[in-house]
Tab-separated table of C-alpha atoms in Angstrom:
chain	number	residue	atom	x	y	z
Q	21	MET	CA	0.944	30.221	-11.745
Q	22	LEU	CA	-1.822	27.851	-13.139
Q	23	LYS	CA	-5.061	28.755	-11.695
Q	24	THR	CA	-8.229	27.484	-13.837
Q	25	ALA	CA	-9.057	23.891	-15.352
Q	26	ARG	CA	-8.296	25.302	-18.684
Q	27	ASP	CA	-4.727	26.554	-17.583
Q	28	PHE	CA	-4.192	23.147	-16.034
Q	29	LEU	CA	-5.627	21.310	-19.227
Q	30	GLU	CA	-3.677	23.148	-21.780
Q	31	TYR	CA	-0.377	22.873	-20.014
Q	32	ILE	CA	-0.783	19.039	-19.374
Q	33	ILE	CA	-1.949	18.490	-22.963
Q	34	GLU	CA	1.134	20.235	-24.442
Q	35	GLY	CA	3.195	17.768	-22.396
Q	36	LYS	CA	4.599	20.100	-19.996
Q	37	ARG	CA	5.345	19.068	-16.208
Q	38	LEU	CA	3.846	20.605	-13.537
Q	39	THR	CA	5.667	22.003	-10.714
Q	40	ARG	CA	5.194	20.531	-7.237
Q	41	LYS	CA	3.464	23.795	-6.108
Q	42	ASP	CA	0.946	23.669	-9.297
Q	43	SER	CA	0.301	19.929	-8.601
Q	44	TYR	CA	-0.490	20.773	-4.955
Q	45	SER	CA	-2.838	23.411	-6.194
Q	46	LEU	CA	-4.597	21.251	-8.862
Q	47	MET	CA	-5.160	18.525	-6.213
Q	48	ARG	CA	-6.628	20.951	-3.890
Q	49	GLY	CA	-8.862	21.958	-6.585
Q	50	LEU	CA	-10.164	18.612	-7.254
Q	51	MET	CA	-10.597	17.712	-3.719
Q	52	GLU	CA	-12.757	21.107	-2.913
Q	53	GLY	CA	-14.885	21.178	-5.994
Q	54	GLU	CA	-13.307	23.983	-7.695
Q	55	PHE	CA	-13.899	22.050	-11.181
Q	56	THR	CA	-16.952	20.382	-12.876
Q	57	SER	CA	-17.178	16.769	-13.408
Q	58	SER	CA	-16.349	17.180	-17.097
Q	59	GLN	CA	-13.342	19.059	-16.196
Q	60	MET	CA	-12.057	16.504	-13.699
Q	61	GLY	CA	-12.509	13.799	-16.030
Q	62	ALA	CA	-10.436	15.890	-18.638
Q	63	LEU	CA	-7.876	16.687	-15.959
Q	64	LEU	CA	-7.547	12.987	-14.683
Q	65	SER	CA	-7.527	11.440	-18.264
Q	66	SER	CA	-4.847	14.023	-19.603
Q	67	LEU	CA	-2.735	13.237	-16.696
Q	68	ARG	CA	-3.034	9.399	-17.377
Q	69	MET	CA	-1.986	9.988	-21.006
Q	70	ARG	CA	0.841	11.995	-20.297
Q	71	LYS	CA	2.129	9.881	-17.230
Q	72	GLU	CA	3.127	11.662	-13.836
Q	73	ASP	CA	6.479	12.202	-12.862
Q	74	GLY	CA	7.696	12.135	-9.262
Q	75	GLY	CA	7.484	15.798	-8.549
Q	76	GLU	CA	3.857	15.894	-9.615
Q	77	ILE	CA	3.013	12.804	-7.533
Q	78	ALA	CA	4.611	14.259	-4.694
Q	79	GLY	CA	2.632	17.584	-4.865
Q	80	PHE	CA	-0.582	15.477	-5.195
Q	81	ALA	CA	0.143	13.266	-2.217
Q	82	GLU	CA	1.070	16.524	-0.079
Q	83	ALA	CA	-2.348	18.013	-0.916
Q	84	MET	CA	-4.240	14.770	-0.098
Q	85	ARG	CA	-2.236	14.184	3.267
Q	86	GLU	CA	-2.799	17.819	4.206
Q	87	LYS	CA	-6.560	17.272	3.814
Q	88	ALA	CA	-6.662	13.962	5.333
Q	89	MET	CA	-7.893	13.206	9.097
Q	90	ASN	CA	-4.649	12.586	10.949
Q	91	PHE	CA	-3.693	9.527	12.842
Q	92	SER	CA	-0.792	10.068	15.255
Q	93	VAL	CA	1.340	7.395	17.077
Q	94	SER	CA	4.156	7.823	19.733
Q	95	SER	CA	6.933	6.794	17.546
Q	96	LEU	CA	7.579	7.017	13.840
Q	97	SER	CA	9.131	3.248	13.923
Q	98	VAL	CA	6.124	2.176	12.295
Q	99	ALA	CA	5.740	0.497	8.635
Q	100	ASP	CA	3.149	0.167	5.955
Q	101	ASN	CA	3.042	-2.128	2.878
Q	102	CYS	CA	0.604	-1.165	0.191
Q	103	GLY	CA	0.080	-1.792	-3.463
Q	104	THR	CA	-1.254	0.411	-6.065
Q	105	GLY	CA	-3.442	-2.496	-7.037
Q	106	GLY	CA	-4.775	-2.781	-10.654
Q	107	ASP	CA	-2.277	-5.371	-11.812
Q	108	GLY	CA	-5.042	-7.593	-12.804
Q	109	GLN	CA	-3.280	-10.789	-11.532
Q	110	GLY	CA	-6.097	-11.901	-9.186
Q	111	THR	CA	-3.716	-13.049	-6.337
Q	112	PHE	CA	-4.761	-13.508	-2.790
Q	113	ASN	CA	-4.174	-10.643	-0.298
Q	114	ILE	CA	-0.139	-11.094	-0.047
Q	115	SER	CA	0.601	-7.748	1.260
Q	116	THR	CA	-2.017	-7.905	4.389
Q	117	ALA	CA	-0.861	-11.463	5.195
Q	118	SER	CA	2.694	-10.121	5.074
Q	119	ALA	CA	1.893	-7.190	7.250
Q	120	PHE	CA	0.853	-9.451	10.171
Q	121	VAL	CA	3.635	-11.802	10.087
Q	122	ALA	CA	5.660	-9.010	10.256
Q	123	LEU	CA	3.845	-7.532	13.269
Q	124	SER	CA	4.334	-10.910	14.799
Q	125	SER	CA	8.225	-10.317	14.145
Q	126	GLY	CA	8.157	-7.108	16.108
Q	127	LEU	CA	7.592	-4.423	13.367
Q	128	LYS	CA	4.701	-2.173	14.256
Q	129	ILE	CA	2.156	-1.664	11.410
Q	130	VAL	CA	-0.343	0.928	10.362
Q	131	LYS	CA	-1.870	-0.174	7.265
Q	132	HIS	CA	-3.619	1.990	4.916
Q	133	GLY	CA	-6.277	0.491	2.679
Q	134	ASN	CA	-9.685	0.169	1.137
Q	135	ARG	CA	-12.190	-2.127	-0.096
Q	136	SER	CA	-12.075	-3.985	-3.189
Q	137	VAL	CA	-11.890	-1.786	-6.411
Q	138	SER	CA	-10.188	-3.830	-9.249
Q	139	SER	CA	-9.776	-7.186	-7.537
Q	140	ARG	CA	-12.461	-9.589	-5.730
Q	141	CYS	CA	-11.023	-8.897	-2.373
Q	142	GLY	CA	-9.481	-5.717	-0.946
Q	143	SER	CA	-7.659	-5.455	2.263
Q	144	ALA	CA	-10.505	-3.874	4.240
Q	145	ASP	CA	-12.911	-6.710	2.873
Q	146	LEU	CA	-10.479	-9.347	4.158
Q	147	LEU	CA	-9.991	-7.721	7.524
Q	148	GLU	CA	-13.802	-7.674	8.136
Q	149	ILE	CA	-14.159	-11.214	7.323
Q	150	LEU	CA	-11.476	-12.078	9.930
Q	151	GLY	CA	-13.630	-9.888	12.424
Q	152	ILE	CA	-11.596	-6.717	12.503
Q	153	LYS	CA	-13.760	-3.659	12.295
Q	154	VAL	CA	-12.082	-1.464	9.571
Q	155	ASP	CA	-14.393	1.652	10.045
Q	156	MET	CA	-13.928	2.145	13.843
Q	157	GLU	CA	-13.689	5.555	15.351
Q	158	ARG	CA	-10.394	6.961	15.078
Q	159	GLU	CA	-9.843	7.131	18.925
Q	160	LYS	CA	-10.735	3.074	19.140
Q	161	MET	CA	-8.332	2.524	16.263
Q	162	GLN	CA	-5.534	4.300	18.201
Q	163	THR	CA	-6.263	2.310	21.310
Q	164	LEU	CA	-5.905	-0.895	18.818
Q	165	PHE	CA	-2.731	0.216	17.901
Q	166	GLU	CA	-1.559	0.923	21.392
Q	167	GLU	CA	-2.473	-2.681	22.533
Q	168	THR	CA	-1.482	-4.460	19.722
Q	169	GLY	CA	0.945	-2.460	17.467
Q	170	PHE	CA	-1.473	-2.865	14.489
Q	171	ALA	CA	-4.106	-0.343	13.085
Q	172	PHE	CA	-5.804	-0.091	9.688
Q	173	LEU	CA	-6.772	3.452	8.321
Q	174	TYR	CA	-9.963	2.948	6.164
Q	175	ALA	CA	-9.211	5.257	3.316
Q	176	PRO	CA	-12.582	6.744	2.698
Q	177	LEU	CA	-12.913	7.572	6.542
Q	178	TYR	CA	-9.400	9.259	6.670
Q	179	HIS	CA	-9.612	11.217	3.342
Q	180	PRO	CA	-13.176	12.558	3.150
Q	181	ALA	CA	-12.207	15.295	0.745
Q	182	THR	CA	-11.588	12.753	-2.059
Q	183	ARG	CA	-15.376	12.059	-2.202
Q	184	THR	CA	-15.693	14.914	-4.713
Q	185	VAL	CA	-13.942	12.755	-7.318
Q	186	GLN	CA	-15.483	9.491	-6.622
Q	187	GLY	CA	-18.298	9.625	-9.111
Q	188	VAL	CA	-15.869	10.834	-11.823
Q	189	ARG	CA	-13.433	8.153	-11.088
Q	190	LYS	CA	-16.034	5.512	-11.361
Q	191	GLU	CA	-17.398	7.107	-14.412
Q	192	LEU	CA	-14.261	7.072	-16.126
Q	193	GLY	CA	-13.708	3.310	-15.205
Q	194	ILE	CA	-9.753	3.699	-15.902
Q	195	ARG	CA	-6.647	3.987	-13.486
Q	196	THR	CA	-5.900	7.431	-12.527
Q	197	VAL	CA	-3.238	9.169	-10.486
Q	198	PHE	CA	-5.500	8.360	-7.186
Q	199	ASN	CA	-4.365	4.676	-7.763
Q	200	LEU	CA	-0.745	5.652	-7.218
Q	201	LEU	CA	-1.615	8.105	-4.191
Q	202	GLY	CA	-3.227	5.473	-1.998
Q	203	PRO	CA	-0.090	3.800	-0.941
Q	204	LEU	CA	1.592	7.449	-0.755
Q	205	THR	CA	-0.855	9.304	1.536
Q	206	ASN	CA	-1.231	7.156	4.692
Q	207	PRO	CA	-2.457	9.612	7.411
Q	208	CYS	CA	-0.209	8.306	10.016
Q	209	PRO	CA	3.603	9.640	9.857
Q	210	MET	CA	6.148	6.807	9.684
Q	211	ASP	CA	9.702	5.902	8.775
Q	212	TYR	CA	9.123	2.863	6.890
Q	213	LYS	CA	7.090	2.105	3.506
Q	214	LEU	CA	6.870	-0.750	1.146
Q	215	VAL	CA	5.251	0.276	-2.028
Q	216	GLY	CA	4.123	-2.266	-4.907
Q	217	VAL	CA	3.289	-0.782	-8.246
Q	218	TYR	CA	1.419	-2.247	-11.352
Q	219	SER	CA	3.969	-1.321	-13.875
Q	220	PRO	CA	7.744	-1.136	-13.908
Q	221	GLU	CA	7.669	2.517	-15.310
Q	222	LEU	CA	6.205	3.495	-12.093
Q	223	ILE	CA	9.178	2.446	-9.914
Q	224	GLU	CA	11.283	5.490	-10.416
Q	225	PRO	CA	8.440	8.144	-10.056
Q	226	VAL	CA	7.050	6.537	-6.883
Q	227	ALA	CA	10.784	6.264	-5.525
Q	228	SER	CA	11.185	9.947	-6.195
Q	229	THR	CA	8.113	10.734	-4.292
Q	230	LEU	CA	9.084	8.824	-1.422
Q	231	ALA	CA	12.420	10.375	-1.222
Q	232	THR	CA	10.832	13.926	-1.645
Q	233	LEU	CA	8.276	13.054	1.334
Q	234	GLY	CA	11.028	12.250	3.308
Q	235	VAL	CA	10.802	8.681	4.291
Q	236	LYS	CA	13.597	7.252	6.335
Q	237	ARG	CA	13.630	4.022	4.583
Q	238	GLY	CA	11.336	2.826	1.690
Q	239	LEU	CA	11.251	-0.023	-1.041
Q	240	VAL	CA	9.251	0.442	-4.466
Q	241	VAL	CA	8.614	-3.069	-6.169
Q	242	TRP	CA	7.238	-4.550	-9.161
Q	243	GLY	CA	7.373	-8.217	-9.914
Q	244	GLU	CA	7.138	-10.429	-12.842
Q	245	PRO	CA	4.523	-10.955	-14.625
Q	246	GLY	CA	3.124	-7.874	-13.474
Q	247	LEU	CA	2.511	-8.083	-9.567
Q	248	ASP	CA	2.623	-4.975	-7.229
Q	249	GLU	CA	4.649	-7.337	-4.672
Q	250	ILE	CA	7.750	-9.178	-4.549
Q	251	SER	CA	7.731	-12.000	-6.890
Q	252	THR	CA	8.057	-15.545	-6.476
Q	253	THR	CA	7.059	-16.228	-10.117
Q	254	GLY	CA	10.185	-14.497	-11.682
Q	255	GLU	CA	12.411	-11.419	-11.337
Q	256	SER	CA	11.450	-8.133	-9.249
Q	257	LYS	CA	12.534	-4.726	-9.883
Q	258	LEU	CA	13.397	-2.594	-6.894
Q	259	ALA	CA	14.140	0.795	-5.814
Q	260	PHE	CA	15.635	1.300	-2.291
Q	261	VAL	CA	15.284	4.737	-0.837
Q	262	GLU	CA	17.208	5.934	2.139
Q	263	GLY	CA	18.271	9.309	3.321
Q	264	GLY	CA	16.831	10.965	-0.028
Q	265	LYS	CA	18.981	8.706	-2.119
Q	266	ILE	CA	17.659	5.782	-4.463
Q	267	THR	CA	19.255	2.620	-5.211
Q	268	PHE	CA	17.873	0.405	-8.245
Q	269	SER	CA	18.406	-3.214	-8.166
Q	270	SER	CA	16.649	-6.461	-9.000
Q	271	PHE	CA	15.834	-9.673	-6.999
Q	272	HIS	CA	15.277	-13.148	-7.987
Q	273	PRO	CA	13.467	-15.629	-5.530
Q	274	GLU	CA	16.177	-18.298	-6.442
Q	275	GLU	CA	18.838	-15.987	-4.605
Q	276	ALA	CA	17.179	-16.411	-1.366
Q	277	GLY	CA	16.619	-20.369	-1.775
Q	278	PHE	CA	13.010	-20.034	-3.098
Q	279	PRO	CA	11.749	-22.100	-6.235
Q	280	VAL	CA	10.108	-20.348	-9.118
Q	281	ARG	CA	6.518	-20.657	-8.851
Q	282	ASN	CA	3.687	-20.310	-11.341
Q	283	ILE	CA	1.183	-17.213	-11.055
Q	284	GLU	CA	-1.714	-19.676	-11.004
Q	285	GLU	CA	-0.451	-20.870	-7.801
Q	286	LEU	CA	-0.840	-17.536	-6.163
Q	287	ARG	CA	-4.536	-17.078	-7.159
Q	288	GLY	CA	-7.023	-15.720	-4.740
Q	289	GLY	CA	-11.001	-15.745	-4.459
Q	290	THR	CA	-13.626	-14.410	-2.660
Q	291	PRO	CA	-13.155	-12.399	0.853
Q	292	ALA	CA	-14.079	-15.666	2.456
Q	293	GLU	CA	-11.736	-17.805	0.452
Q	294	ASN	CA	-8.784	-15.438	0.961
Q	295	ALA	CA	-9.566	-15.381	4.689
Q	296	ARG	CA	-8.916	-19.181	4.816
Q	297	ILE	CA	-5.918	-18.838	2.814
Q	298	PHE	CA	-4.755	-16.206	5.162
Q	299	VAL	CA	-5.315	-18.143	8.249
Q	300	ASN	CA	-3.809	-21.274	6.980
Q	301	ILE	CA	-0.598	-19.215	5.913
Q	302	LEU	CA	-0.360	-17.742	9.416
Q	303	GLY	CA	-1.109	-21.054	11.272
Q	304	GLY	CA	1.676	-22.739	9.365
Q	305	GLU	CA	-0.835	-25.026	7.487
Q	306	GLU	CA	-0.242	-23.684	4.173
Q	307	LYS	CA	3.357	-24.925	2.936
Q	308	GLY	CA	3.441	-24.021	-0.755
Q	309	ALA	CA	3.665	-21.206	-3.188
Q	310	ARG	CA	1.380	-18.934	-1.316
Q	311	ARG	CA	3.277	-19.165	2.097
Q	312	GLU	CA	6.673	-18.630	0.117
Q	313	ALA	CA	5.339	-15.469	-1.187
Q	314	VAL	CA	4.239	-14.295	2.212
Q	315	VAL	CA	7.478	-15.265	3.758
Q	316	LEU	CA	9.653	-13.394	1.083
Q	317	ASN	CA	7.253	-10.213	1.375
Q	318	SER	CA	7.357	-10.183	5.063
Q	319	ALA	CA	10.965	-10.529	5.074
Q	320	PHE	CA	11.488	-7.512	2.913
Q	321	LEU	CA	9.244	-5.541	5.128
Q	322	LEU	CA	11.115	-6.390	8.179
Q	323	TRP	CA	14.257	-5.482	6.566
Q	324	ILE	CA	13.027	-2.110	5.504
Q	325	GLY	CA	11.804	-1.798	8.845
Q	326	GLU	CA	15.171	-2.371	10.367
Q	327	GLU	CA	14.118	-5.375	12.423
Q	328	ALA	CA	16.557	-7.364	10.476
Q	329	GLN	CA	20.209	-6.929	9.578
Q	330	ASP	CA	19.660	-8.557	6.001
Q	331	LEU	CA	17.331	-10.471	3.981
Q	332	GLU	CA	18.644	-13.968	5.401
Q	333	GLU	CA	17.893	-12.877	8.898
Q	334	ALA	CA	14.642	-11.583	8.073
Q	335	ILE	CA	13.461	-14.672	6.512
Q	336	GLU	CA	14.583	-16.788	9.429
Q	337	LYS	CA	12.547	-14.327	11.669
Q	338	VAL	CA	9.484	-14.638	9.618
Q	339	GLU	CA	9.772	-18.551	9.350
Q	340	GLU	CA	9.796	-18.744	13.115
Q	341	ALA	CA	7.145	-16.614	13.594
Q	342	ILE	CA	4.926	-18.774	11.473
Q	343	HIS	CA	6.572	-21.882	12.671
Q	344	SER	CA	5.925	-21.214	16.577
Q	345	GLY	CA	2.352	-20.060	16.298
Q	346	ARG	CA	3.051	-16.388	17.017
Q	347	ALA	CA	1.770	-14.948	13.568
Q	348	LEU	CA	-1.540	-16.671	14.105
Q	349	GLN	CA	-1.814	-15.767	17.813
Q	350	THR	CA	-1.172	-12.022	16.843
Q	351	LEU	CA	-3.975	-12.042	14.417
Q	352	LYS	CA	-6.255	-13.586	17.006
Q	353	ARG	CA	-5.203	-10.812	19.506
Q	354	VAL	CA	-5.878	-8.016	17.039
Q	355	VAL	CA	-9.409	-9.546	16.319
Q	356	LYS	CA	-9.991	-10.127	20.103
Q	357	VAL	CA	-9.001	-6.534	21.044
Q	358	SER	CA	-10.964	-5.032	17.956
Q	359	ARG	CA	-14.098	-6.617	19.012
Q	360	ALA	CA	-13.902	-5.731	22.812
Q	361	LEU	CA	-13.374	-2.097	21.492
Q	362	GLU	CA	-16.574	-2.644	19.584
Q	363	GLY	CA	-18.552	-3.907	22.529
Q	364	GLU	CA	-18.640	-7.551	20.889
């Protein structure tokens, strides 16, 4: 069994794969401060160069989830849609907007996220601009979920053990395994997950991890030209996970009647600019490429969450939620309850 930083480093540098148990031990060591900063930097860099497989990612995720502050709900019929980030495309917050549209269509959401790391506006930044306090006490967040069907679990609050590696990650300035682990370590047990990845090479290992961790239904996506979302600018590669089995496929927006868009049409901006885009989409005022991206991603999330029999039905439900005004009213309801819980 591998124990010391030197043990792990030599093993990884030789190109060998860690067992799930050893991966778990390595992550525990990182979070419990067993290694020096230099050793942590070397370990994270060597893993990045060698590339992690599904078993390793599952071991890392298990250790992180075990150390996380738990968040429990009465039913596992809950979903999260989250991307790894790091795609460098500068799009607006598609997954966060999609989560609210899916919420307004009947799917309960416990979203796991953070402030901006590689983009101008992270999900936490956006929600704060909209009036939702992302770092409220756990009991208050559970009340928010009970009353609205929505909760946001702010990663630094629920994963305090990862503070030991924050400085090293910042100094390295490169993507590490922690970018992959964010979407896989939601502290809330749930049946449904939609995970976007920044590279098509990550689809199989992340899907394998979801299968290993026992998700009921999951979808791992990568979209052209490099989005951690379902793409409206080209083809998307997909891995559907159900009952421990993985099915690979692809999807093109024209299959669902959507035109192919230019990536420039999906660009975002500051948190304030993205909040305006967000509200305009949910309110039905935005009609073009951005709305189409949200409709498509919301529909896939509804389908994964078993709120629609197929993609066609899911798209109809999503369009109706926006057109009727229910999507925007759902957002306003979450904001209102959030503010009330904080005494505003």
